[in-house]
Short mmCIF file of C-alpha atoms and ligand atoms in Angstrom, two decimals:
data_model
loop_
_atom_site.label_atom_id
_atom_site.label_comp_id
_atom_site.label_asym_id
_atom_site.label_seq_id
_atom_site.Cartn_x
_atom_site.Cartn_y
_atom_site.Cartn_z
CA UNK A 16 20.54 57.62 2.31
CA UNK A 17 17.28 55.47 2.44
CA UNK A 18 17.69 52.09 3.12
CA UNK A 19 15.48 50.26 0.73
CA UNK A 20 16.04 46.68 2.12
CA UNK A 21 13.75 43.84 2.79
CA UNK A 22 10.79 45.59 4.74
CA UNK A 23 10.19 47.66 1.97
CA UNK A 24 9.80 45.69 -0.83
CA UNK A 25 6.13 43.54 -1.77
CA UNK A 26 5.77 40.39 -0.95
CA UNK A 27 2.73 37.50 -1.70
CA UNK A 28 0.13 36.48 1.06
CA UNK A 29 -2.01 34.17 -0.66
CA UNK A 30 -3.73 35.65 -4.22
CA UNK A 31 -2.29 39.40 -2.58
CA UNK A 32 0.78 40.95 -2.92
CA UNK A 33 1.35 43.75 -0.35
CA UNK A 34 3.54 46.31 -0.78
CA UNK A 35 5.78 46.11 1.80
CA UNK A 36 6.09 44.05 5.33
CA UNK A 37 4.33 46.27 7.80
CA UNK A 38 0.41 45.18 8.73
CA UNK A 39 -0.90 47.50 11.02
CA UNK A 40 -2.28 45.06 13.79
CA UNK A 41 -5.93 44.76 14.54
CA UNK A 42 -6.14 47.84 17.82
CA UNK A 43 -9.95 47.81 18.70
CA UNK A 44 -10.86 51.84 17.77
CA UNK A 45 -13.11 52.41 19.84
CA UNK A 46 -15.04 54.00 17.56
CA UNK A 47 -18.18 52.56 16.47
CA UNK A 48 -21.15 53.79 18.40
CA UNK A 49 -23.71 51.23 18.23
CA UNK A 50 -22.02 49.19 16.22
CA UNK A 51 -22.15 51.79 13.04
CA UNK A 52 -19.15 52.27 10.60
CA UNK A 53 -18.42 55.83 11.75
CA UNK A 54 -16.47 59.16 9.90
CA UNK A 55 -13.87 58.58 12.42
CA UNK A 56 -13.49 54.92 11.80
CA UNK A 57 -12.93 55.20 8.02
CA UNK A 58 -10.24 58.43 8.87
CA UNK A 59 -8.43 56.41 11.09
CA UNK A 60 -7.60 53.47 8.92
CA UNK A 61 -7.21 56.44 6.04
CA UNK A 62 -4.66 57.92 7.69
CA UNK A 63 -2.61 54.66 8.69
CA UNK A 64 -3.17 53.67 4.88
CA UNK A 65 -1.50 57.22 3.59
CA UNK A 66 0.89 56.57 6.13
CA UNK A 67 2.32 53.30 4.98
CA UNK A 68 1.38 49.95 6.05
CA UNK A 69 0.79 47.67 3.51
CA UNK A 70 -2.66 46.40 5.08
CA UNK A 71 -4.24 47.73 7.72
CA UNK A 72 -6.73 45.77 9.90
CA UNK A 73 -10.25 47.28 11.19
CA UNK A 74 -9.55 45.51 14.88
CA UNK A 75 -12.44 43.41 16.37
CA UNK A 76 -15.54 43.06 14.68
CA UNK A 77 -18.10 40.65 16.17
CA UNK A 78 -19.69 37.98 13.82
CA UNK A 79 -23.14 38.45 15.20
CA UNK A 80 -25.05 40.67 17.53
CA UNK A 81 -24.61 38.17 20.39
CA UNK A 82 -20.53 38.26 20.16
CA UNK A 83 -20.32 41.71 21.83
CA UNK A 84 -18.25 43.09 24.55
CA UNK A 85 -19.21 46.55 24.50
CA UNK A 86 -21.72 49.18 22.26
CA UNK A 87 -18.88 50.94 20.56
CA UNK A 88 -17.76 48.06 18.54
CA UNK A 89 -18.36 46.87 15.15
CA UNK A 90 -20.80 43.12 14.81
CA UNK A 91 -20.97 42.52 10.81
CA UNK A 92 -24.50 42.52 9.12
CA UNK A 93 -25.89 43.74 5.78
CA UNK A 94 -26.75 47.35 6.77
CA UNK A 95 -23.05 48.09 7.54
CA UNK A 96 -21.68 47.26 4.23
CA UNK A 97 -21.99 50.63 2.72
CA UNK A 98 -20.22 51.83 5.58
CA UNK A 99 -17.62 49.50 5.30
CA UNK A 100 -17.13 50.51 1.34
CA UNK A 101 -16.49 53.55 1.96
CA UNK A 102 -13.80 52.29 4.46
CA UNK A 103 -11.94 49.79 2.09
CA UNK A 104 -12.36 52.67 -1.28
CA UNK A 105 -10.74 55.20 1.33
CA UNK A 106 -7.87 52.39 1.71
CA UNK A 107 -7.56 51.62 -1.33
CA UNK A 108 -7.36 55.17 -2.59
CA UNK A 109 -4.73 55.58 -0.52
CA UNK A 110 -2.62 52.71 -2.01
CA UNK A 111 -2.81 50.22 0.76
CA UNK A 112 -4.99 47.15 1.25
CA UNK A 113 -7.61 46.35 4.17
CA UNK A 114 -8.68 43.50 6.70
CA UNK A 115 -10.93 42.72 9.12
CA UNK A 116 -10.82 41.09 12.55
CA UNK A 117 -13.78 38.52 13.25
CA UNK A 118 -14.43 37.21 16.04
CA UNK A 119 -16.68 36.62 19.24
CA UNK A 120 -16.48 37.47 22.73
CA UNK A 121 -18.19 34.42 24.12
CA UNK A 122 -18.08 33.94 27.73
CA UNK A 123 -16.95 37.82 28.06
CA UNK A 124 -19.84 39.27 26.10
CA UNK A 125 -21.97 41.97 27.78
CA UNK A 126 -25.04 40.54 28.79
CA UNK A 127 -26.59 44.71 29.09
CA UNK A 128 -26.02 44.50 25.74
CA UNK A 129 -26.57 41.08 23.96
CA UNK A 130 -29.59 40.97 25.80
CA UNK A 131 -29.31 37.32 26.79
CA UNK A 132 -26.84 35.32 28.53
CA UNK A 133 -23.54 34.92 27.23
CA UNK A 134 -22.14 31.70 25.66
CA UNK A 135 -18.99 29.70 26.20
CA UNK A 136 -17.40 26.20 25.47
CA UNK A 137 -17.96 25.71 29.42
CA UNK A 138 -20.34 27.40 31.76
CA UNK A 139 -17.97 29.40 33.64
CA UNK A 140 -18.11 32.89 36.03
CA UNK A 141 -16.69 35.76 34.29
CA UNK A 142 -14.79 38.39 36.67
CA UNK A 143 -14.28 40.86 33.52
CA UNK A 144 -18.11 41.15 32.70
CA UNK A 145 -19.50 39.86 36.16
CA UNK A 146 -21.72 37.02 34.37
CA UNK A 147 -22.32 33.29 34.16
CA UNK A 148 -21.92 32.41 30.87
CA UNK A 149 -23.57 28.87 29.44
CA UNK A 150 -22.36 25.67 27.60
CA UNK A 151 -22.75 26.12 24.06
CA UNK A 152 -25.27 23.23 22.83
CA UNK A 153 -24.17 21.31 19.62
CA UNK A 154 -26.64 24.05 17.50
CA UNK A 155 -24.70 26.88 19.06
CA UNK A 156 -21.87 25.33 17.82
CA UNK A 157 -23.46 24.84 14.17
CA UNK A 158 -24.82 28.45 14.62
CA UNK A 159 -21.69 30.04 15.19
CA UNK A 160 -19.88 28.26 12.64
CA UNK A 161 -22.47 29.70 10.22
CA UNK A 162 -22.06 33.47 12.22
CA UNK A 163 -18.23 33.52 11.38
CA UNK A 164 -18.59 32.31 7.64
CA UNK A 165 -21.35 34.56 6.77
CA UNK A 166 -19.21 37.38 8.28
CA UNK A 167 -16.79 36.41 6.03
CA UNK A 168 -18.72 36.51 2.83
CA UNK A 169 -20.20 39.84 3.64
CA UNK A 170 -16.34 41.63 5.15
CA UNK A 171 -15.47 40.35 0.96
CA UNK A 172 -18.33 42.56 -0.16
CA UNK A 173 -17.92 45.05 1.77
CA UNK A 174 -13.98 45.03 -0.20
CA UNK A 175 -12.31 43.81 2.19
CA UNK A 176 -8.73 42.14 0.68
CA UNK A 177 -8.36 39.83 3.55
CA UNK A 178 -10.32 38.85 6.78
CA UNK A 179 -8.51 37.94 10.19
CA UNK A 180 -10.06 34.88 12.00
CA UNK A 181 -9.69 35.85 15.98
CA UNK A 182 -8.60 32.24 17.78
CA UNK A 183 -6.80 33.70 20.63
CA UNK A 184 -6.74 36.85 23.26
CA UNK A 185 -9.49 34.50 25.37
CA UNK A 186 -12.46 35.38 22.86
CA UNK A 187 -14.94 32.17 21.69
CA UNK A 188 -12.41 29.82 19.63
CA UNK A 189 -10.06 30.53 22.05
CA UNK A 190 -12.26 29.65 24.63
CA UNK A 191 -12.49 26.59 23.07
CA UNK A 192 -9.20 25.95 22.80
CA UNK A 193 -8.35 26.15 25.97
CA UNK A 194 -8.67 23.96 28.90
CA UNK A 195 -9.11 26.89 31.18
CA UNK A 196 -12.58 27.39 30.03
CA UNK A 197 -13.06 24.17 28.47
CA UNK A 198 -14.01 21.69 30.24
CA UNK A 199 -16.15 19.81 28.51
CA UNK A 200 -16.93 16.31 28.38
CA UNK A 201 -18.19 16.06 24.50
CA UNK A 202 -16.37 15.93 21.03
CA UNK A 203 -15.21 19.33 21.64
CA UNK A 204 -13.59 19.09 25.00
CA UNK A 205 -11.00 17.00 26.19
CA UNK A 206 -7.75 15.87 23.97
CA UNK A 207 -6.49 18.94 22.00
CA UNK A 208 -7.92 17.44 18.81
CA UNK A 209 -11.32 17.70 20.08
CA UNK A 210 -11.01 21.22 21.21
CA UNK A 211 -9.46 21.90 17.79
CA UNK A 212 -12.75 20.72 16.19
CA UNK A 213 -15.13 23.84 16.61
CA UNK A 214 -12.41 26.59 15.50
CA UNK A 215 -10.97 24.09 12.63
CA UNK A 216 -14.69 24.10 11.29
CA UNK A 217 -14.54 27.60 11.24
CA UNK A 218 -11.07 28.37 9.02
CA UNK A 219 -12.20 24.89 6.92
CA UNK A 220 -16.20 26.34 6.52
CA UNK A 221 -14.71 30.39 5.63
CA UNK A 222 -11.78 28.69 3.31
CA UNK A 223 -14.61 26.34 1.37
CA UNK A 224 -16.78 29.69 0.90
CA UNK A 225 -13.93 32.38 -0.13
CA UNK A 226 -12.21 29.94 -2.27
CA UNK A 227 -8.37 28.92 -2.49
CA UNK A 228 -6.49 32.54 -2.91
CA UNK A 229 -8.52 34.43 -0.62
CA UNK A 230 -6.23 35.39 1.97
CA UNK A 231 -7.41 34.34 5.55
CA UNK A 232 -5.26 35.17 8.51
CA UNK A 233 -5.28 33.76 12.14
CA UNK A 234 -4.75 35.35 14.79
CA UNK A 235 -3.56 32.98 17.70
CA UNK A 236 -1.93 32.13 20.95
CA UNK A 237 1.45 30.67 21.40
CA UNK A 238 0.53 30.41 25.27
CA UNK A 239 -2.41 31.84 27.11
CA UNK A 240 0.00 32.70 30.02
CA UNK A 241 -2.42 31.33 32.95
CA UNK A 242 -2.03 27.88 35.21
CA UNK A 243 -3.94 26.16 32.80
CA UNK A 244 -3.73 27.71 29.64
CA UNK A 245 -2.52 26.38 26.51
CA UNK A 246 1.63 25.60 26.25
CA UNK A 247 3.80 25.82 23.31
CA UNK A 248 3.54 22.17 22.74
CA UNK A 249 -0.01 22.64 22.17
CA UNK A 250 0.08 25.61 20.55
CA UNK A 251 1.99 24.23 17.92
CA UNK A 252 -0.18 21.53 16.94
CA UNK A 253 -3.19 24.45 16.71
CA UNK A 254 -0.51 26.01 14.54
CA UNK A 255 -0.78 23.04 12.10
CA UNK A 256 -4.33 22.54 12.86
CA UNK A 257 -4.94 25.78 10.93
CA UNK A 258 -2.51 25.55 7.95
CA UNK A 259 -4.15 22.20 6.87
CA UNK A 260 -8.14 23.80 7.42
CA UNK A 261 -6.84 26.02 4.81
CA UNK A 262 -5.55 29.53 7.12
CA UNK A 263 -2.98 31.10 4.90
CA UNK A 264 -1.03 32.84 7.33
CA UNK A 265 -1.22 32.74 11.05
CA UNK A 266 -0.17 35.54 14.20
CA UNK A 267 0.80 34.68 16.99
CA UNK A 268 0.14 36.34 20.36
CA UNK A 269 -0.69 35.68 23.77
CA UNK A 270 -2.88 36.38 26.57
CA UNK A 271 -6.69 36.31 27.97
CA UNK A 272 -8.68 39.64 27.20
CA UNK A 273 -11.08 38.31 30.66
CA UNK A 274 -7.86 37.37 32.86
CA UNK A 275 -4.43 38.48 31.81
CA UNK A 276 -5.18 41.30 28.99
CA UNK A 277 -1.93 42.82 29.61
CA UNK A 278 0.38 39.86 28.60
CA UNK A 279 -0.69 40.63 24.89
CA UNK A 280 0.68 44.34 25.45
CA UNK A 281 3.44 44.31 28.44
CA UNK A 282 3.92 47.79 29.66
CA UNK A 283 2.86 49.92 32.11
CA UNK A 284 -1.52 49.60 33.12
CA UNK A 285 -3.35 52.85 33.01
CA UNK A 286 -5.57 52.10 36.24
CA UNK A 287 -6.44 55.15 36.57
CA UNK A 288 -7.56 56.07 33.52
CA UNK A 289 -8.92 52.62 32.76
CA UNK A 290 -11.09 53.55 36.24
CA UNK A 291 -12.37 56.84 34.79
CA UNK A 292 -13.91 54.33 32.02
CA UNK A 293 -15.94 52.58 34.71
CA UNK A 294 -19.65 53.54 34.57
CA UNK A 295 -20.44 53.13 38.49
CA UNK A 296 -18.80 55.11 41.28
CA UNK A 297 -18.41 51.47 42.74
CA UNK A 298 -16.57 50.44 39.69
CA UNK A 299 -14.59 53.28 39.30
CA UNK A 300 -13.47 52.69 42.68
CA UNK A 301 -12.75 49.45 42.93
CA UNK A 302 -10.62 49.51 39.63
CA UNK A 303 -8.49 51.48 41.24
CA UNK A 304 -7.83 49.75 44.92
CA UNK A 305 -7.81 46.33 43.35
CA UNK A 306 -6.76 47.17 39.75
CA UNK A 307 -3.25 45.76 40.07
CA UNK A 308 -4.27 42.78 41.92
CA UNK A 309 -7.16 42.06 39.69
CA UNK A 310 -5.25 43.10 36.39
CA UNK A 311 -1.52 41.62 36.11
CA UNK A 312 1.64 44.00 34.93
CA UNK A 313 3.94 42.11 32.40
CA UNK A 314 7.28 43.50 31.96
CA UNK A 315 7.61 44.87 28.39
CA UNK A 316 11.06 44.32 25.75
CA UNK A 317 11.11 45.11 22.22
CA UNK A 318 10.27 41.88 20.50
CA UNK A 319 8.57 40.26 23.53
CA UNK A 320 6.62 37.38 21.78
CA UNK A 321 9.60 36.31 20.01
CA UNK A 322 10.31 33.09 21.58
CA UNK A 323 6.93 31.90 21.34
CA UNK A 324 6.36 32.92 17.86
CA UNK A 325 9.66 31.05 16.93
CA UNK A 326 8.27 27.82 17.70
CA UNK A 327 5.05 28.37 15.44
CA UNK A 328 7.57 29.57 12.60
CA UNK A 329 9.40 25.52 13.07
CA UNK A 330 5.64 23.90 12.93
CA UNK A 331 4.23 25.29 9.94
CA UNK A 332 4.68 25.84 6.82
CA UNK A 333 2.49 28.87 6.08
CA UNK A 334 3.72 32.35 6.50
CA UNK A 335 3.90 33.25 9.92
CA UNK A 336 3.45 36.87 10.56
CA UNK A 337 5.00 38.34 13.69
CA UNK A 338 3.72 40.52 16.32
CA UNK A 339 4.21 42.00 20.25
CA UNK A 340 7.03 44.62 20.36
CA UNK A 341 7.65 45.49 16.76
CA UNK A 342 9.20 49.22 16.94
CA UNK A 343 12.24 49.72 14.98
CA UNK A 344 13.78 49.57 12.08
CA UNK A 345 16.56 46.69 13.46
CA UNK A 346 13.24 44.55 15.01
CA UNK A 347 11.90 44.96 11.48
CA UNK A 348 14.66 43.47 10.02
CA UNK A 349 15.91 40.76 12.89
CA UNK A 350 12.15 39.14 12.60
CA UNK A 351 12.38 38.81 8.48
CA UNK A 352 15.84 37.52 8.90
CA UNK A 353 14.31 34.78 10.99
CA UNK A 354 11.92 34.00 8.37
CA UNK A 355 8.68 35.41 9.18
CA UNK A 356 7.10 36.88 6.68
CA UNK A 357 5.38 40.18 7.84
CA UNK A 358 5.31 41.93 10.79
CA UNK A 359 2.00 43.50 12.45
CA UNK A 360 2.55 46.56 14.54
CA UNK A 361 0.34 48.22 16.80
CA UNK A 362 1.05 51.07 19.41
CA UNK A 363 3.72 52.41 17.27
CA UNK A 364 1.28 52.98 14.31
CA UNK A 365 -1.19 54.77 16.72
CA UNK A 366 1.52 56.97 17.97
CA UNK A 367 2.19 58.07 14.91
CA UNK A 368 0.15 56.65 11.64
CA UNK A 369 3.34 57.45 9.59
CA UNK A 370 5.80 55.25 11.32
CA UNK A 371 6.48 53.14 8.21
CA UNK A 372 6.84 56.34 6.14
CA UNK A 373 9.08 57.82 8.29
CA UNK A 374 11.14 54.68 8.77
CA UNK A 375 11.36 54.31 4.97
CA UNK A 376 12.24 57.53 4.34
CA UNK A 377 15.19 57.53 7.43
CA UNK A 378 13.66 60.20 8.99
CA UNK A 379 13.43 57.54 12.30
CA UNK A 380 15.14 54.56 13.33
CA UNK A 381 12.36 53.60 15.87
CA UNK A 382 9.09 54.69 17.88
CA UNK A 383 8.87 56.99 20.81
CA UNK A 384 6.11 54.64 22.16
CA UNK A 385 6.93 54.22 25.78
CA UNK A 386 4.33 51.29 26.27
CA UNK A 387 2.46 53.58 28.78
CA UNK A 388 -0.78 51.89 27.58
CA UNK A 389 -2.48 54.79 27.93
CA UNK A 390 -3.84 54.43 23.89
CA UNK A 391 -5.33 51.48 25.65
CA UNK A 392 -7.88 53.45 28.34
CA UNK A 393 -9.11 55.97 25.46
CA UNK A 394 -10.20 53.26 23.20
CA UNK A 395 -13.45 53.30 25.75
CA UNK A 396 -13.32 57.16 25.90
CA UNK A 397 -14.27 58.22 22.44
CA UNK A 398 -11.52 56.72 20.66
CA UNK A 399 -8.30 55.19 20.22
CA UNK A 400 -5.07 57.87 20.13
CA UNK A 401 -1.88 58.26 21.43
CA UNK A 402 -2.17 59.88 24.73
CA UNK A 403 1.75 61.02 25.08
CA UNK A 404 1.74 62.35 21.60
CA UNK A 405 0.23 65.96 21.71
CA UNK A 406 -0.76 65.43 18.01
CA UNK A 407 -3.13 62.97 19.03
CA UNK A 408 -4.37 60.61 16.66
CA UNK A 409 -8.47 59.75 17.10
CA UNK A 410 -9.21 59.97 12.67
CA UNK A 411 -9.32 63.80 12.97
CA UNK A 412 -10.35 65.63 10.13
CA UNK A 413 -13.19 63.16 9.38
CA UNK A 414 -16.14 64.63 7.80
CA UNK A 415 -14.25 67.64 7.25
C1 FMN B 26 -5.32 50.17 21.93
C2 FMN B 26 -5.13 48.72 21.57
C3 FMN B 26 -6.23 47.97 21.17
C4 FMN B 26 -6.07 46.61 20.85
N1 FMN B 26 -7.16 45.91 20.38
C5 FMN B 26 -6.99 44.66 19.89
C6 FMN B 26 -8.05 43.99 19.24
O1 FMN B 26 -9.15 44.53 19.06
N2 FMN B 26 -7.79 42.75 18.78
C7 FMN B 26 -6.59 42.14 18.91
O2 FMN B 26 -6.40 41.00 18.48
N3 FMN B 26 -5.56 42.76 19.51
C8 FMN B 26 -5.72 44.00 19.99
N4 FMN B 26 -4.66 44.67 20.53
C9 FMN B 26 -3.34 44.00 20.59
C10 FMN B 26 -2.52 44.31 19.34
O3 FMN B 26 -3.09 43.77 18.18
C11 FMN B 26 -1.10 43.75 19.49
O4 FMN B 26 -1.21 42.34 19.64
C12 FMN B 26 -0.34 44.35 20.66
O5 FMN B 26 -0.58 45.73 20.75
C13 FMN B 26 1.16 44.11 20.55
O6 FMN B 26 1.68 44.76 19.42
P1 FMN B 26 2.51 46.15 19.54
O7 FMN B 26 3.63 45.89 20.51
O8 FMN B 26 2.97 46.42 18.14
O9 FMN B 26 1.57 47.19 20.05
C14 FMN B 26 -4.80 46.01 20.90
C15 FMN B 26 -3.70 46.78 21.30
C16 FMN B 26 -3.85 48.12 21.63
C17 FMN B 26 -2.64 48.92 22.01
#
């Protein structure tokens, strides 16, 4: 018999009502070759659409040219809107809704690439990208504000049902938030209201311009997980920052892309294949001698950011949509129980796009993802796909 329970039926998120409780969590595809929507972009989100998640979110899009981290990823501008139709009618077609991650890499973007030096609240070294990044000026500021709301307007033309604000992971409103790379001595550095100020004028700026049922989610940390990084306590007045600058629902996560990437997945690290990614011999080499000093292994359990995520559930009063370790049936239903509305999933949709199907249907209880991370190395080798699973999963078919 088919348990129809609570993860199954629709539910509101702002002026939306979703079909059922599973988002499929923004998992950068990889797949975007100077920054163009491709065939295999559109499949892919397709296929997790027919597969059924209720939403499913294109992962990290920059908000402007200068927000990149690498050539194969998406940065939102006029001349990819047609692209991006065709991505949200494919959704749609399909029955299921789409979103959009926005964000910018700041102090971790690829200088080969942007073509100038990188920005950050704080001039500060970055390991990741090997670059000195400098202090955004109070026009930067005003300039980026402008980056993330005009992104907005155009991801809503492009028919996009809901966008995703990126404030944590360690890209630019993170950054901000935190006073591991913010050190500043203005109005935006300092007490935790004055690093609130830049990413509050973000969600406030995007809500004014999208109007009152437009659904914006925020993505966020609970902890960054470094000496240094933001706590719980802190965390939870972000949490509250963002309900009252008008976020409708906020995610919680953890983790620094540039120092402690891992903490956001736990599992095991694909050095090795993350070293075959390198472009250099040097690199390649180095990655794997120093990869597990330079790149830290976090233990993984179902559920893992449940803790943390509790504590944002007590401070707001916004849905709260829970991710990190979602891959049963049971976790499904223990995380509504607590009162979170949603759940976003992520490797267990790329092992298999039909994971919510299948639970439906009782054809699985949970996963087979072993956390191996591997998905994780071939997002920077043509394209995000289960590695373990011989089916694969990199949107093939498309064009076909
Ligand atoms: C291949 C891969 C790519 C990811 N890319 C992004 C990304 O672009 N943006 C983001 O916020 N999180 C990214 N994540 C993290 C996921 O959104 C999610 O937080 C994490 O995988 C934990 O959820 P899970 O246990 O359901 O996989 C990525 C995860 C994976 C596995």
């Amino acid at each position: 018999m088919t348990d129809k329970g609570q993860p199954f039926t629709p539910a509101k998120l702002a002026g939306l009502t979703l079909k059922n409780r599973v988002i499929r969590a923004g998992c950068f595809e990889g797949m975007c070759q100077g920054g163009q929507v491709t065939d295999e972009l559109v499949e892919h989100h397709r296929r997790l659409a027919a597969g059924g998640v209720a939403m499913t979110t294109v992962a990290y899009c920059s908000v402007s040219a200068d927000g990149r981290a690498f050539d194969h990823e998406l940065w939102m501008r006029e001349a990819i809107v047609p692209g991006l139709r065709k991505l949200t009618d494919a959704v749609h077609r399909e029955g299921s809704l789409a979103s959009i991650q926005l964000g910018h890499a700041g102090f971790f973007t690829n200088k080969g690439i942007i073509g100038k030096r990188p920005l950050g609240a704080s001039a500060k070294w970055c390991l990741f990208m090997r670059s000195y990044c400098r202090e955004m000026t109070r026009e930067d500021i005003d300039e980026k504000v402008h980056d993330f709301v005009s992104a907005a307007v155009l991801a809503r033309d492009s028919g996009f049902d809901a966008i995703e604000i990126h404030a944590g992971h360690g890209y630019l409103l993170s950054q901000f938030l935190s006073p591991w790379t913010n050190r500043r001595k203005d109005a935006f550095g300092g007490s935790i209201e004055n690093r609130l100020r830049f990413p509050v004028k973000v969600i406030e700026n995007t809500r004014d311009i999208l109007g009152p049922d437009f659904p914006i989610l925020v993505k966020m940390n609970q902890i960054d997980g470094m000496k240094n990084g933001i706590s719980i306590h802190e965390s939870q007045i972000i949490g509250r920052a963002f309900e009252f600058a008008g976020a409708s629902a906020l995610i919680p996560s953890s983790g620094f892309t540039s120092k402690i990437p891992f903490l956001m997945l736990r599992g095991d690290l694909p050095i090795r294949e993350m070293s075959r990614n390198q472009e250099s011999s040097l690199d390649r080499l180095g990655l794997k001698i120093f990869g597990r000093l330079m790149v830290p292994e976090h233990a993984y359990r179902p559920l893992f950011q449940l803790d943390g995520a509790r504590k944002i559930l007590e401070a707001v009063d916004i849905p709260v949509i829970y991710i990190g370790g979602v891959e049963s049936l049971a976790a499904i239903r223990q995380v509504l129980d607590d009162g979170f509305s949603f759940v976003q999933v992520g490797r267990a949709t790329i092992q298999d796009p039909e994971f919510v199907t299948k639970l439906e249907a009782g054809l699985i209880e949970r996963s087979p993802c072993d956390h191996c991370n591997r998905c994780v190395a071939a997002m920077d080798a043509g394209g995000v796909y289960c590695v373990s699973n011989n089916e694969g999963f990199l949107g093939q078919g498309a064009g076909s």
